[in-house]
PDB file of C-alpha atoms in Angstrom:
ATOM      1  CA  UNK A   1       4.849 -10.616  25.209  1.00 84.00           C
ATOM      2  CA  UNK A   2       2.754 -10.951  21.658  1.00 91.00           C
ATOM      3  CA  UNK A   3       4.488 -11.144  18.800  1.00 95.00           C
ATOM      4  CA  UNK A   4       3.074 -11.403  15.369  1.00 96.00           C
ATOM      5  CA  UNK A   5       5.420 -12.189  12.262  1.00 97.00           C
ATOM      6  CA  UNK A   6       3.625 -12.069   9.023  1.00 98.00           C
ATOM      7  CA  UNK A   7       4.985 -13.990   5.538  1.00 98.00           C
ATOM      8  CA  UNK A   8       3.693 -15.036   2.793  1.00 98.00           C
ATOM      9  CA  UNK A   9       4.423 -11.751   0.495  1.00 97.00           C
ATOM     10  CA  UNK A  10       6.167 -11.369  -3.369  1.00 97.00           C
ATOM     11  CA  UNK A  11       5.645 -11.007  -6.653  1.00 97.00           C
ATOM     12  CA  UNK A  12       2.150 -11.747  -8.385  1.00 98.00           C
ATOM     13  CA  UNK A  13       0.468 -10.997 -11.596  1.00 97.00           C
ATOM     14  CA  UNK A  14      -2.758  -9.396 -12.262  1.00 98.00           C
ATOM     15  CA  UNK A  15      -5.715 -12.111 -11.592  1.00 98.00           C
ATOM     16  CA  UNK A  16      -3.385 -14.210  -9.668  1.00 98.00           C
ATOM     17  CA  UNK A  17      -3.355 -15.351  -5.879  1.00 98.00           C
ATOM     18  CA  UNK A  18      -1.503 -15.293  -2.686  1.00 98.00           C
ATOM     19  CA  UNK A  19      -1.607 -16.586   0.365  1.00 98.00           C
ATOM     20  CA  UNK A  20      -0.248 -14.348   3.635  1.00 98.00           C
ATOM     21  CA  UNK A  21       0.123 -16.489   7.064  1.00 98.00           C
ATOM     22  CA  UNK A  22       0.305 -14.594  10.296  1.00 97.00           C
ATOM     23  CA  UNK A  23       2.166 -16.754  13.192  1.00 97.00           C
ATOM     24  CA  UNK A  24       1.050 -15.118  16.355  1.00 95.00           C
ATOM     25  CA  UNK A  25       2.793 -16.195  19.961  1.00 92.00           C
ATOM     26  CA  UNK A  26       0.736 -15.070  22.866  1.00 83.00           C
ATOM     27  CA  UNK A  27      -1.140 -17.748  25.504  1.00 77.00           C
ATOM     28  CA  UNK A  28      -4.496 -16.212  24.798  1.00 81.00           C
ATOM     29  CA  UNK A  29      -4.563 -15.694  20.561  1.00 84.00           C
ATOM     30  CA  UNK A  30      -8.020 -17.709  20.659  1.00 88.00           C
ATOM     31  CA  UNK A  31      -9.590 -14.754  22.838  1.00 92.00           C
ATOM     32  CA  UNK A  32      -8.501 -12.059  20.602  1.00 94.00           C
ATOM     33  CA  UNK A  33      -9.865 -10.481  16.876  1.00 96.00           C
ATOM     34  CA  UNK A  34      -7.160 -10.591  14.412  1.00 97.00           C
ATOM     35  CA  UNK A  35      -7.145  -8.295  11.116  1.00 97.00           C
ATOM     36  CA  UNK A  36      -5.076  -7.723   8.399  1.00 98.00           C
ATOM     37  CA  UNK A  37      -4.230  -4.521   6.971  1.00 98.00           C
ATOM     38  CA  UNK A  38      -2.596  -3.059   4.173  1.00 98.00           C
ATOM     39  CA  UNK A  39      -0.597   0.182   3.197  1.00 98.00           C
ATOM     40  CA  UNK A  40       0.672   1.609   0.512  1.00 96.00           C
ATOM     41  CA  UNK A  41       3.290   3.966  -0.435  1.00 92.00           C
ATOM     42  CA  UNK A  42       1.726   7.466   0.161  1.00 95.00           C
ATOM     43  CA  UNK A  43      -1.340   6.221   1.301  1.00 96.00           C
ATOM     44  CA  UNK A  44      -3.107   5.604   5.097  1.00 96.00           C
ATOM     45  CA  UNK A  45      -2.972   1.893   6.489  1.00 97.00           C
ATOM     46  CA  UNK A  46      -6.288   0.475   6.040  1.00 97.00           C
ATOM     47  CA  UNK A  47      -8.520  -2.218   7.168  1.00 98.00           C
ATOM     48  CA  UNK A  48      -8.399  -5.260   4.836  1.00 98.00           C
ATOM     49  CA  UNK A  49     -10.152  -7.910   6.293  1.00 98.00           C
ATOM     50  CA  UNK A  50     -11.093  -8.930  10.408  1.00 98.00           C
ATOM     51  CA  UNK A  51     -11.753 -12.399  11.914  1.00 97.00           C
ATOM     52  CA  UNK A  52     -13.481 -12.530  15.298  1.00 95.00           C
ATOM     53  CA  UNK A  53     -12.348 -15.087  18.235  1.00 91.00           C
ATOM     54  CA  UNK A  54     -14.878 -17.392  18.823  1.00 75.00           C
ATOM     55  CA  UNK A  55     -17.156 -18.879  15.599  1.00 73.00           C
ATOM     56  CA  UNK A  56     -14.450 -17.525  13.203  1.00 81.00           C
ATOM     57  CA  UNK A  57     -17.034 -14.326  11.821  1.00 95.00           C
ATOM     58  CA  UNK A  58     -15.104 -11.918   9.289  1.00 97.00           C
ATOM     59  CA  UNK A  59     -15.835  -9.024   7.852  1.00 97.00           C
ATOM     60  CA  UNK A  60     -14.045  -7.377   5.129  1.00 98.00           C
ATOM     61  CA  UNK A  61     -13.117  -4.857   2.674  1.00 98.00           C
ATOM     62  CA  UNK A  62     -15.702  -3.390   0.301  1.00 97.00           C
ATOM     63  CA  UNK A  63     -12.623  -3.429  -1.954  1.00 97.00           C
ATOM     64  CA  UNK A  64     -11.491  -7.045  -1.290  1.00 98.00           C
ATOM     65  CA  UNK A  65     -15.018  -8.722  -0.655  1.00 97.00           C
ATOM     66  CA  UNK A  66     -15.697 -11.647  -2.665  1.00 96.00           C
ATOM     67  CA  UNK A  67     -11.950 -11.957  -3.920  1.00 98.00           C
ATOM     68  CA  UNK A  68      -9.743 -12.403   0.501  1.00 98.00           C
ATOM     69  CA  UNK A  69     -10.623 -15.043   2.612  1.00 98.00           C
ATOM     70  CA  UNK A  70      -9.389 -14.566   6.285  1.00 98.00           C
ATOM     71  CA  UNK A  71      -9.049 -17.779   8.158  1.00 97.00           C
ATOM     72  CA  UNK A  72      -7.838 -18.825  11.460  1.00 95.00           C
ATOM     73  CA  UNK A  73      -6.268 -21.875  13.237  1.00 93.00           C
ATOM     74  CA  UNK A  74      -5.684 -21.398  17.043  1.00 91.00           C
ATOM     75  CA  UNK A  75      -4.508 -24.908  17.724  1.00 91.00           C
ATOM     76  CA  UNK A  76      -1.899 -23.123  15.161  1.00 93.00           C
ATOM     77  CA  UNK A  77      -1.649 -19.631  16.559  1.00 94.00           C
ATOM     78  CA  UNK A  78      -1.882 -18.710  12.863  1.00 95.00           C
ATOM     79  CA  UNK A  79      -3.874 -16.413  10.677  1.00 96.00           C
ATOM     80  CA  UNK A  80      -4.059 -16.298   6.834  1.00 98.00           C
ATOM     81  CA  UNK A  81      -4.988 -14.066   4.037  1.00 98.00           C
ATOM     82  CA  UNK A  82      -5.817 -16.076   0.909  1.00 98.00           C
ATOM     83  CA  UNK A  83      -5.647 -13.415  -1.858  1.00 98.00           C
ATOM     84  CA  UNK A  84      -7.260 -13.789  -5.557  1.00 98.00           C
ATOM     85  CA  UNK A  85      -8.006 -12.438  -8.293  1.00 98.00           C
ATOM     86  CA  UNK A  86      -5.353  -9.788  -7.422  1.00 98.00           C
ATOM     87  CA  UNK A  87      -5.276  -6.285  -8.769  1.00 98.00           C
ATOM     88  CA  UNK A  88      -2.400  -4.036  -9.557  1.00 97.00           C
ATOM     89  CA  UNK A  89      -3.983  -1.602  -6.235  1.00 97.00           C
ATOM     90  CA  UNK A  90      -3.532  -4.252  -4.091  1.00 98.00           C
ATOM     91  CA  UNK A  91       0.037  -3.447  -3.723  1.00 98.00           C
ATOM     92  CA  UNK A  92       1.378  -2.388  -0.389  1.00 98.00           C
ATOM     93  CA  UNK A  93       2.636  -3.540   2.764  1.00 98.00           C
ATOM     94  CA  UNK A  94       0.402  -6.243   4.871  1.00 98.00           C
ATOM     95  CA  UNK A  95       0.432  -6.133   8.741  1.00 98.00           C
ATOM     96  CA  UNK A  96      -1.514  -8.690  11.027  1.00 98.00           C
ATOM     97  CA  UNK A  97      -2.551  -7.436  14.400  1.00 97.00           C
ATOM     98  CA  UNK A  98      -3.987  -8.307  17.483  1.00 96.00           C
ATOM     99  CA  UNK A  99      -7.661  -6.381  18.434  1.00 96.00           C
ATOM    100  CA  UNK A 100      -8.174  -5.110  21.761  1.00 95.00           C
ATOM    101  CA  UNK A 101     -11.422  -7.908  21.788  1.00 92.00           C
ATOM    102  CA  UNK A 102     -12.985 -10.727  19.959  1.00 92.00           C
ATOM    103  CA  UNK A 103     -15.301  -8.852  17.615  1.00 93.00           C
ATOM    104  CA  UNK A 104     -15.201  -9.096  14.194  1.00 93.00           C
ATOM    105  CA  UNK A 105     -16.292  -5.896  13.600  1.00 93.00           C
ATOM    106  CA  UNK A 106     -12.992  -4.069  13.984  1.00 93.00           C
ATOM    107  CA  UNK A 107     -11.673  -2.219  11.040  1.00 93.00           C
ATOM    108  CA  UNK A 108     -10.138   0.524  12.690  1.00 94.00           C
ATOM    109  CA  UNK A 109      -6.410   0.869  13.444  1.00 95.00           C
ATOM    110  CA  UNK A 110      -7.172   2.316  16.668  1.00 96.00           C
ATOM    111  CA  UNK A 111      -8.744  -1.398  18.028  1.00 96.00           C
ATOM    112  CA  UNK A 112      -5.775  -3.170  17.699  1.00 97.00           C
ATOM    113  CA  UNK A 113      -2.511  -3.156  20.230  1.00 95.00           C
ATOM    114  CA  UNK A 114       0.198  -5.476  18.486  1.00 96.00           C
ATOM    115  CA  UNK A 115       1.138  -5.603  15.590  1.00 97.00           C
ATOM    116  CA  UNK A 116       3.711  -7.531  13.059  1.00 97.00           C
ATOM    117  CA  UNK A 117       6.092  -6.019  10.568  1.00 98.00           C
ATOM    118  CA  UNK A 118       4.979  -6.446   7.666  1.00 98.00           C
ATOM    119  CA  UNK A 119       5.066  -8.549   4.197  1.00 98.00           C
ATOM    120  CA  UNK A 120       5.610  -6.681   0.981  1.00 98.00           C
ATOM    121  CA  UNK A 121       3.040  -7.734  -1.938  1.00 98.00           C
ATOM    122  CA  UNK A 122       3.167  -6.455  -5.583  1.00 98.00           C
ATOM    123  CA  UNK A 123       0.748  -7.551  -8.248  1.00 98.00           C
ATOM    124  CA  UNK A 124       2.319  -6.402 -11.597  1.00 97.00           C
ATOM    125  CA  UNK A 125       2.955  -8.196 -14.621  1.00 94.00           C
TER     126      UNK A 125
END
């Protein structure tokens, strides 16, 4: 069974960072794309940012490029989000998931089977 359990969420101002951690338990997390995404209230989930399995490609965001990072360990089983320069429409909910395969190039919610709960992040000051 996968499970992925995302933290890392809160409270941050306008400009500030964050950094969200996805701990993933499956044999196999090395083979597999992870993304996170984000939605909030009213809105569609969307694609934030990807990271492929093998030489750690991402892809991201037009609206977070340049200011997310995604990052993996898989010695860890762990994914992050490092989040800067944060904007008051970056607040939502943030969900890891698993991708169906390794690519990097997955931004839809439709290539991804597991999923994690969610963190909450609000940038207000």
């Amino acid at each position: 069974q996968v499970q992925l359990v995302e933290s890392g969420g809160g409270l941050a101002q306008p400009g500030g960072s964050l950094r969200l951690s996805c701990s993933i338990s499956a044999l196999t997390t090395e083979y597999y794309a992870i993304g996170w995404f984000r939605q909030a209230p009213g809105k569609e989930r969307e694609a934030v940012a990807c990271i492929g399995s093998s030489d750690g490609d991402t892809n991201y965001a037009d609206s977070v490029k340049d200011r997310f990072i995604i990052s993996r360990d898989n010695t860890k089983k762990m994914v992050y989000l490092q989040m800067n320069s944060l904007k008051p429409e970056d607040t939502a909910t943030y969900y890891c998931a698993r991708g169906y395969t390794g690519s990097y190039r997955l931004m839809l919610r439709h290539e991804y089977d597991y999923w994690g709960r969610g963190t909450q992040v609000t940038v207000s000051s």
